[in-house]
mmCIF file of C-alpha atoms in Angstrom:
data_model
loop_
_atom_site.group_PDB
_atom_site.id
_atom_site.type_symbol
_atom_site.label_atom_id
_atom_site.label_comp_id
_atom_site.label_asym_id
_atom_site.label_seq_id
_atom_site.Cartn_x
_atom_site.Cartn_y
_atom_site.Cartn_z
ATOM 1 C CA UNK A 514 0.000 0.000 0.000
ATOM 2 C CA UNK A 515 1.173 3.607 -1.205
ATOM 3 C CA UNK A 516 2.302 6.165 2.136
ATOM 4 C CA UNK A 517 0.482 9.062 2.544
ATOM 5 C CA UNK A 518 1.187 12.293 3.840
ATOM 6 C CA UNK A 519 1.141 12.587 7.481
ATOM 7 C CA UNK A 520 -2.146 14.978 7.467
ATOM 8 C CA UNK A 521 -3.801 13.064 4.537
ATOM 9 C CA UNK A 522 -3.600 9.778 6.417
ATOM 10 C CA UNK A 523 -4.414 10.879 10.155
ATOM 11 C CA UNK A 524 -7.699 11.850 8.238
ATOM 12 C CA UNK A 525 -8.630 9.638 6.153
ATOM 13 C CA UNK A 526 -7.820 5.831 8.630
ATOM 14 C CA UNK A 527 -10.589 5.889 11.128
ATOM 15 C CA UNK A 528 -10.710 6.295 14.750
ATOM 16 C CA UNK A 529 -12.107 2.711 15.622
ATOM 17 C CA UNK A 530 -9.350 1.295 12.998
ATOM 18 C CA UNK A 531 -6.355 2.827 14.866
ATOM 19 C CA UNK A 532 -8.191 1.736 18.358
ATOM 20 C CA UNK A 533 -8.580 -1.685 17.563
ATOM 21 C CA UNK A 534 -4.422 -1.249 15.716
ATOM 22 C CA UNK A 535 -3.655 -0.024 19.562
ATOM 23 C CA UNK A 536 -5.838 -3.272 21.328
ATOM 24 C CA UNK A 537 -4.489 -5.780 18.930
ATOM 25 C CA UNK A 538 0.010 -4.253 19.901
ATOM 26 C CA UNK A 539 -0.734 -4.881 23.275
ATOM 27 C CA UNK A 540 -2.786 -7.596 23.244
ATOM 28 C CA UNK A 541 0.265 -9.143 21.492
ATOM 29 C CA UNK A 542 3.072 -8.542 24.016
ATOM 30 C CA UNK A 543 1.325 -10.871 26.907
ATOM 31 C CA UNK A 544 2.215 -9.787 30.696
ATOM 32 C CA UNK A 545 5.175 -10.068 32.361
ATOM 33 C CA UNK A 546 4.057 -13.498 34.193
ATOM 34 C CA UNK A 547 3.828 -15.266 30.679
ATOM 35 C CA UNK A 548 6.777 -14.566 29.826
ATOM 36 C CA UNK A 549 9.824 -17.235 29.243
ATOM 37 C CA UNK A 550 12.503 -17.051 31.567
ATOM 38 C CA UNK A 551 15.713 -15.594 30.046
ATOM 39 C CA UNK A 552 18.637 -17.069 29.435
ATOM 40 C CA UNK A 553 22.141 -15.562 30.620
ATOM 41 C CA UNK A 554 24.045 -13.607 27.945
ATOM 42 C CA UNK A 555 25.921 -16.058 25.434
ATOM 43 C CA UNK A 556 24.129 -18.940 26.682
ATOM 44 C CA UNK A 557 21.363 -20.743 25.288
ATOM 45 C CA UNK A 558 20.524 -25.225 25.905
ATOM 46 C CA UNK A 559 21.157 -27.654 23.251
ATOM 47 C CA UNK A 560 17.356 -28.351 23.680
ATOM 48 C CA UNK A 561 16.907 -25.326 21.301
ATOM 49 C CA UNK A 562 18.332 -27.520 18.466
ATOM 50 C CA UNK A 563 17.512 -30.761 19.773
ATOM 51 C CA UNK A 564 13.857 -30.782 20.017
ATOM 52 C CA UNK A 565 11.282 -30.621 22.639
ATOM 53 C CA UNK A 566 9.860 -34.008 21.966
ATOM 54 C CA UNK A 567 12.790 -36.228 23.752
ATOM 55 C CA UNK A 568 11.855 -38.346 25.618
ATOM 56 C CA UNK A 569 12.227 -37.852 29.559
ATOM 57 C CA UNK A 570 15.011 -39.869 30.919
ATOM 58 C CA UNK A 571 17.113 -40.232 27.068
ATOM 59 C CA UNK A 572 20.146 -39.529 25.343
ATOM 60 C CA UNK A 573 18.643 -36.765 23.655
ATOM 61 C CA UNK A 574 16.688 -35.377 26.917
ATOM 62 C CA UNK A 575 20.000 -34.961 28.263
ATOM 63 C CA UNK A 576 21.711 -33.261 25.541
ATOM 64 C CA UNK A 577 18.764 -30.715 25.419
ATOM 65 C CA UNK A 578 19.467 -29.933 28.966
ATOM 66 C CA UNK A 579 22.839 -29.085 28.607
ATOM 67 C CA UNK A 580 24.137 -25.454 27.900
ATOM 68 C CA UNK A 581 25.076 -24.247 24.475
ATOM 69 C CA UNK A 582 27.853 -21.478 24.467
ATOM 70 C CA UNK A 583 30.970 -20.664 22.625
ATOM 71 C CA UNK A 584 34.236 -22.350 23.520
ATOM 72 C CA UNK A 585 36.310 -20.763 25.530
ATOM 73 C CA UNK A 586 40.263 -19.741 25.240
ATOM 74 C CA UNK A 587 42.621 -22.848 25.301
ATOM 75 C CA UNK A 588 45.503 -20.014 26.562
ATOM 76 C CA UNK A 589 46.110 -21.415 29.984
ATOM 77 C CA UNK A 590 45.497 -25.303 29.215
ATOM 78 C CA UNK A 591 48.114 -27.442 31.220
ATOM 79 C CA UNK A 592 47.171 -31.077 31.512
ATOM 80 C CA UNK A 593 48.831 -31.715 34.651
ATOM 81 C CA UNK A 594 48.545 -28.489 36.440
ATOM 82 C CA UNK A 595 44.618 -28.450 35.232
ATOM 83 C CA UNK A 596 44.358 -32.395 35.423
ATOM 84 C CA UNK A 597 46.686 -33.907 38.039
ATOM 85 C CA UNK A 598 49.376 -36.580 36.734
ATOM 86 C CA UNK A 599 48.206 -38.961 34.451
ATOM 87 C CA UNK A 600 46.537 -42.116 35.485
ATOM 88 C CA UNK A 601 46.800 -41.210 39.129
ATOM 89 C CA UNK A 602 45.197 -43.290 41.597
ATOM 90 C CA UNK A 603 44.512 -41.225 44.075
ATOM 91 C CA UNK A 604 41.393 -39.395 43.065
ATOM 92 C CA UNK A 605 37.957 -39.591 44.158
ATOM 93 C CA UNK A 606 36.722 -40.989 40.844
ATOM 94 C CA UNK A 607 35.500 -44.801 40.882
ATOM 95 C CA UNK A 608 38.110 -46.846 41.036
ATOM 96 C CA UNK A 609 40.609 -44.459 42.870
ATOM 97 C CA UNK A 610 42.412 -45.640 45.987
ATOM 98 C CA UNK A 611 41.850 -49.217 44.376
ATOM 99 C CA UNK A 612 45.936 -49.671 44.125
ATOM 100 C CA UNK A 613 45.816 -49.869 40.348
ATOM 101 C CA UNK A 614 46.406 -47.105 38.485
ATOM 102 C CA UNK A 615 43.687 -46.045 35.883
ATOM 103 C CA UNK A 616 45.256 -46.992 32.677
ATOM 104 C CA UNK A 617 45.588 -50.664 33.977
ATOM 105 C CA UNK A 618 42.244 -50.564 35.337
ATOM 106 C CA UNK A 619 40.806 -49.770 32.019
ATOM 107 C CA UNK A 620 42.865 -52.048 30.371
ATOM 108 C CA UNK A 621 41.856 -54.440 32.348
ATOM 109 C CA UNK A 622 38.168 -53.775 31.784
ATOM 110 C CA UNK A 623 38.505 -53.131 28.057
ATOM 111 C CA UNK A 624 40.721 -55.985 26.888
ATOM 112 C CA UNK A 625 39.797 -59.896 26.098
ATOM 113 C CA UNK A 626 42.206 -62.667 27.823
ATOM 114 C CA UNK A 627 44.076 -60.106 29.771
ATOM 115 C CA UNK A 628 47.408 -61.685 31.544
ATOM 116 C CA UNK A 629 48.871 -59.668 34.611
ATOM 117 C CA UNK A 630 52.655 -59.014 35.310
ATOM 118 C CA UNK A 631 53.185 -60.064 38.787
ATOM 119 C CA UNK A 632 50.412 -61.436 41.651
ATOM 120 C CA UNK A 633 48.668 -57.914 42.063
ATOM 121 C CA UNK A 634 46.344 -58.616 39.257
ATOM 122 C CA UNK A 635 47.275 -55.076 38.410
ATOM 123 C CA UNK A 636 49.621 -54.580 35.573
ATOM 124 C CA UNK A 637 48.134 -55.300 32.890
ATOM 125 C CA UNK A 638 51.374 -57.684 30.581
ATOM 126 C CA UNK A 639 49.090 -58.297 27.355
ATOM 127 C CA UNK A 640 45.710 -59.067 26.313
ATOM 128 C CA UNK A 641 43.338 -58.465 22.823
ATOM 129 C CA UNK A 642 41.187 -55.004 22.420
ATOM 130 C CA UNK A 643 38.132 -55.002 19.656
ATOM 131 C CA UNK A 644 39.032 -51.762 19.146
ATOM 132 C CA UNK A 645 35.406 -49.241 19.208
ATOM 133 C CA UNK A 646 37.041 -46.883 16.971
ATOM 134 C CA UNK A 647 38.400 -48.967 14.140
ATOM 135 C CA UNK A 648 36.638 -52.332 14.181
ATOM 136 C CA UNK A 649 40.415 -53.597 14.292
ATOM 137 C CA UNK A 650 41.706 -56.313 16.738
ATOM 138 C CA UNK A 651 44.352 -55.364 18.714
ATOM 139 C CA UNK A 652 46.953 -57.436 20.250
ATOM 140 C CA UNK A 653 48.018 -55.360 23.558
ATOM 141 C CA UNK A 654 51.721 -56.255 24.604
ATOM 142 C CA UNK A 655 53.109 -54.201 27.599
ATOM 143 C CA UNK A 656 56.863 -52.867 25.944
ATOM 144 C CA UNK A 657 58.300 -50.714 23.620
ATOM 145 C CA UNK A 658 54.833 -51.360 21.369
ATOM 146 C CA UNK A 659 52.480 -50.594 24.357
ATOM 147 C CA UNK A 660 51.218 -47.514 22.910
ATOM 148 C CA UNK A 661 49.032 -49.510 20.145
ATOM 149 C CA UNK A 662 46.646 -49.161 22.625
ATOM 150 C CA UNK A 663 45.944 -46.244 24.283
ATOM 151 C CA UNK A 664 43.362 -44.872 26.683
ATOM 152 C CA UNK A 665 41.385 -41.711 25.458
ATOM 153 C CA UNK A 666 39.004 -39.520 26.971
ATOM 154 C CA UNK A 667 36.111 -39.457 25.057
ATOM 155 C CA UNK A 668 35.502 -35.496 26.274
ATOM 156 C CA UNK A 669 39.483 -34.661 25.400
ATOM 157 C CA UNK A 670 40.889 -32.730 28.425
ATOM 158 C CA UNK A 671 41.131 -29.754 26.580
ATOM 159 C CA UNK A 672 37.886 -29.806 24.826
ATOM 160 C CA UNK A 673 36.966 -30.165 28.974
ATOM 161 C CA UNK A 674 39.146 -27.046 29.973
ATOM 162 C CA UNK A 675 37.563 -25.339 26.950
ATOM 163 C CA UNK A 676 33.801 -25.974 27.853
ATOM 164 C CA UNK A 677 33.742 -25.247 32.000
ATOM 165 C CA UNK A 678 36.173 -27.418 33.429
ATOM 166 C CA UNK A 679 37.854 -24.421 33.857
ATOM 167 C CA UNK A 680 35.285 -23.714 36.561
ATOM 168 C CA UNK A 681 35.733 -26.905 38.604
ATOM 169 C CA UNK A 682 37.616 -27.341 41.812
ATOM 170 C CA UNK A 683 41.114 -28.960 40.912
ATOM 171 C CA UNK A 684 39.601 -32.083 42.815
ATOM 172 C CA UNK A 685 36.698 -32.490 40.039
ATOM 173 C CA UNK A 686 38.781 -32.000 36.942
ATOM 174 C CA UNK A 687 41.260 -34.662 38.192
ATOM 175 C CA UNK A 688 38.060 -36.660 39.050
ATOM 176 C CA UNK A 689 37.096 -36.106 35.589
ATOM 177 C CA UNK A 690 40.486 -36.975 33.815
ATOM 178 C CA UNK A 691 40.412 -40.399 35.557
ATOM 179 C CA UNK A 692 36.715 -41.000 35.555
ATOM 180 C CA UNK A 693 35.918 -44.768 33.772
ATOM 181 C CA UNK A 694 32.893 -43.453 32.341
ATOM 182 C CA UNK A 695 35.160 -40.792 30.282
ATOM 183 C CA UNK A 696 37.173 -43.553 29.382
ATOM 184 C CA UNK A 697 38.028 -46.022 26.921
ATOM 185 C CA UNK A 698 40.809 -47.923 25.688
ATOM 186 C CA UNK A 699 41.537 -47.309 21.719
ATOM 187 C CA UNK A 700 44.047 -47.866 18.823
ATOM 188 C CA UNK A 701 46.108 -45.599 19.158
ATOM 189 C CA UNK A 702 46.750 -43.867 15.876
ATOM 190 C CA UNK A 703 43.013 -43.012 15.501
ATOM 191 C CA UNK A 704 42.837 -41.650 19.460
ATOM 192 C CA UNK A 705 46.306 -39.126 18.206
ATOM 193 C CA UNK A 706 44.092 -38.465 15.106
ATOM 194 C CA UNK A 707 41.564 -37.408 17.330
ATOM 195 C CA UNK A 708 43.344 -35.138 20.008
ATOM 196 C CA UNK A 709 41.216 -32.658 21.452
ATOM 197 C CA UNK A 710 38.577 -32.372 18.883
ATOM 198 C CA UNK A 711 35.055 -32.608 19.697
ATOM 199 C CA UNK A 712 32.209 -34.890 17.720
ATOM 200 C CA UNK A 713 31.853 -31.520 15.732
ATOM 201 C CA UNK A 714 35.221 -32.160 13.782
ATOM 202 C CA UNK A 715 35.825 -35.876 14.747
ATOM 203 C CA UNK A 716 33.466 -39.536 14.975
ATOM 204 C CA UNK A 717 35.179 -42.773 14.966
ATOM 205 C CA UNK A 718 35.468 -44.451 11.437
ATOM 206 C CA UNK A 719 33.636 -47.403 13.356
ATOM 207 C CA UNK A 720 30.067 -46.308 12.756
ATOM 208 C CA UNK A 721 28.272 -48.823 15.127
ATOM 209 C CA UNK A 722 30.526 -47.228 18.017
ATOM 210 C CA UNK A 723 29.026 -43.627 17.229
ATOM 211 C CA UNK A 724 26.106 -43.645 18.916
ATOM 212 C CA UNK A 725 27.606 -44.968 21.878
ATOM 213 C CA UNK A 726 30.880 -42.571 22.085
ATOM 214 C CA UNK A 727 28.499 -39.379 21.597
ATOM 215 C CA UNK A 728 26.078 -40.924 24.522
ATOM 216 C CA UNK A 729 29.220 -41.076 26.502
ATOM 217 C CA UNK A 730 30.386 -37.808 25.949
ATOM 218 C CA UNK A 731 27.021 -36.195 26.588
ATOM 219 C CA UNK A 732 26.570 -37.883 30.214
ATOM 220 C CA UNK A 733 30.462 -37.081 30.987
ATOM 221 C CA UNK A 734 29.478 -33.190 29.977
ATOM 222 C CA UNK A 735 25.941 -33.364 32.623
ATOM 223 C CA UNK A 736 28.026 -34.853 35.258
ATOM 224 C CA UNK A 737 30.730 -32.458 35.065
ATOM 225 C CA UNK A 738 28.493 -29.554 34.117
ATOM 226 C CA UNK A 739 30.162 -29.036 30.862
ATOM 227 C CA UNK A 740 28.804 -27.052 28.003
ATOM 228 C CA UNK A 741 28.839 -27.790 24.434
ATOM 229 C CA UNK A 742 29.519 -25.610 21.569
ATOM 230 C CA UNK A 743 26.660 -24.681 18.902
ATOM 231 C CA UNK A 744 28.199 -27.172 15.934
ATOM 232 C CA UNK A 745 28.647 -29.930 18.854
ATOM 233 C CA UNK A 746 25.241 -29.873 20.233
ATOM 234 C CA UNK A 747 24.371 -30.215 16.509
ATOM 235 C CA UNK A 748 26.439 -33.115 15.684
ATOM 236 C CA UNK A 749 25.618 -35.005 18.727
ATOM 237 C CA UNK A 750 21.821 -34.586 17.837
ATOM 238 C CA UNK A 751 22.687 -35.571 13.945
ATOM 239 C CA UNK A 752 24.051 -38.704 14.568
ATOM 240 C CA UNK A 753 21.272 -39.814 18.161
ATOM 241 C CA UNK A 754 18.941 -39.279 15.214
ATOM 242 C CA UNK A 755 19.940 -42.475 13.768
ATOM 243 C CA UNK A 756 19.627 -44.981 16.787
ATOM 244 C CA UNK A 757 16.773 -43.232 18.505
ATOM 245 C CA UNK A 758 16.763 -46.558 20.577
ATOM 246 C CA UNK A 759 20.147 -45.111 22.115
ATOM 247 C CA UNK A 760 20.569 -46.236 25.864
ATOM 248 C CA UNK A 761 21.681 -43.554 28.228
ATOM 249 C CA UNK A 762 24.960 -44.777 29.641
ATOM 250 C CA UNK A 763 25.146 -45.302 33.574
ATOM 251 C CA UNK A 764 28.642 -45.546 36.102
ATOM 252 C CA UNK A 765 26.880 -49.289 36.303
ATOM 253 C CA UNK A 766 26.655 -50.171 32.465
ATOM 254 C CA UNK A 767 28.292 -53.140 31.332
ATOM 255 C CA UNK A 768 31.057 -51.437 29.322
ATOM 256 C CA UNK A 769 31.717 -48.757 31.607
ATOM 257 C CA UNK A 770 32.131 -50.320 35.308
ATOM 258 C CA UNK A 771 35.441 -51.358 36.123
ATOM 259 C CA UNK A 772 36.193 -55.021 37.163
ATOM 260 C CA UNK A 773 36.890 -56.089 40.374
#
């Protein structure tokens, strides 16, 4: 519709029109008590790209709840002064103060026919990995050739520091770097190909393990109170799409719980 000029128009559009024009504007902007609760400045949930349909209690209920936000710097990232010294025992995690140190206690969980050095049933000498990220099997022999198999945190420390670890008491973040549920034992050319990158910029080439690594990483990020970054959140949702049947990984689950 053509403008007028101011006087030509405030004459010729009714009175009633504009009142009911006025009615309808504030009708529109609702009180204050229907109003959505904001959300703090540069900080949104993954629910706002994950959907509002998940089901209570799943995979994808739990990604929705967590926060969405930029990552932050990676300037003052030091894995042991952030982290504590790798594969310590003595950390309130489960399994710490168990007298094994948390490589050989994953190991020892992750590995077929596993053989120990010593009585201790400790150090772990050799044993077979089906390897989640390659479909390979591994033969695991303690030596020079030990690091075939390595142990990775699914949430890389530094994707951790990066997304609110920095936040944590020291006793959480080593808590975190040792947790079992945060970790699995891996070939270890694909876990260096991996580093610190997040399942925005890396999946394992074995697809059947997807689902479960990105379920991992999105209970290790709600019981840390991690965030994720906007092209995480929307990978992890891309690839739950395709096993909607996805079970939401527990301390207690089969493939997480250390043995005894």
């Amino acid at each position: 519709m053509k403008s007028l000029p101011h006087q030509r128009a405030s004459r010729a559009i009714p009175t009633a029109i504009l009142l009911a024009a006025a009615l309808t504007s504030c009708a529109g902007q609702g009180s204050s008590s229907d109003a959505k609760p904001s959300t703090p400045a540069g900080s949104s949930q993954a629910g706002a790209s994950s959907g509002s349909d998940a089901k209570p209690g799943s995979v994808t209920a739990v990604l929705a709840g967590l926060p969405v936000k930029a990552a932050a710097s990676k300037a003052s990232y030091d894995r042991v002064k952030n982290f504590g010294p790798a594969w310590t025992d003595n950390t309130g995690a489960p399994g710490g103060h168990n007298h094994c140190d948390t490589r050989d206690d994953i190991l020892k969980r992750d590995l077929k026919s596993v053989k120990f050095e010593g009585t201790s049933k400790c150090t772990v000498a050799s044993g077979t990995l089906a390897d989640p990220y390659t479909g390979k099997t591994i033969a695991f022999q303690r030596g020079p050739k030990s690091s075939a198999v390595q142990i990775d945190h699914l949430v890389a420390l530094s994707d951790a520091w990066q997304t609110g670890a920095q936040q944590l008491p020291q006793a959480q973040r080593e808590a975190l770097a040792n947790d079992p549920l945060n970790l699995v034992a891996a070939d270890g050319p694909a876990n260096m190909g991996k580093g610190d990158k997040d399942a925005a910029s890396w999946l394992p080439a074995n697809k059947s393990f997807d689902c479960t690594y990105v379920a991992r990483q999105i209970v290790v990020k709600q019981k840390y109170h991690l965030w994720v970054t906007p092209a995480e959140g929307t990978a992890m949702k891309k690839t739950l799409e395709t096993c909607p049947a996805q079970k939401l990984p527990t301390e207690s689950s089969p493939d997480v719980v250390l043995k005894p």
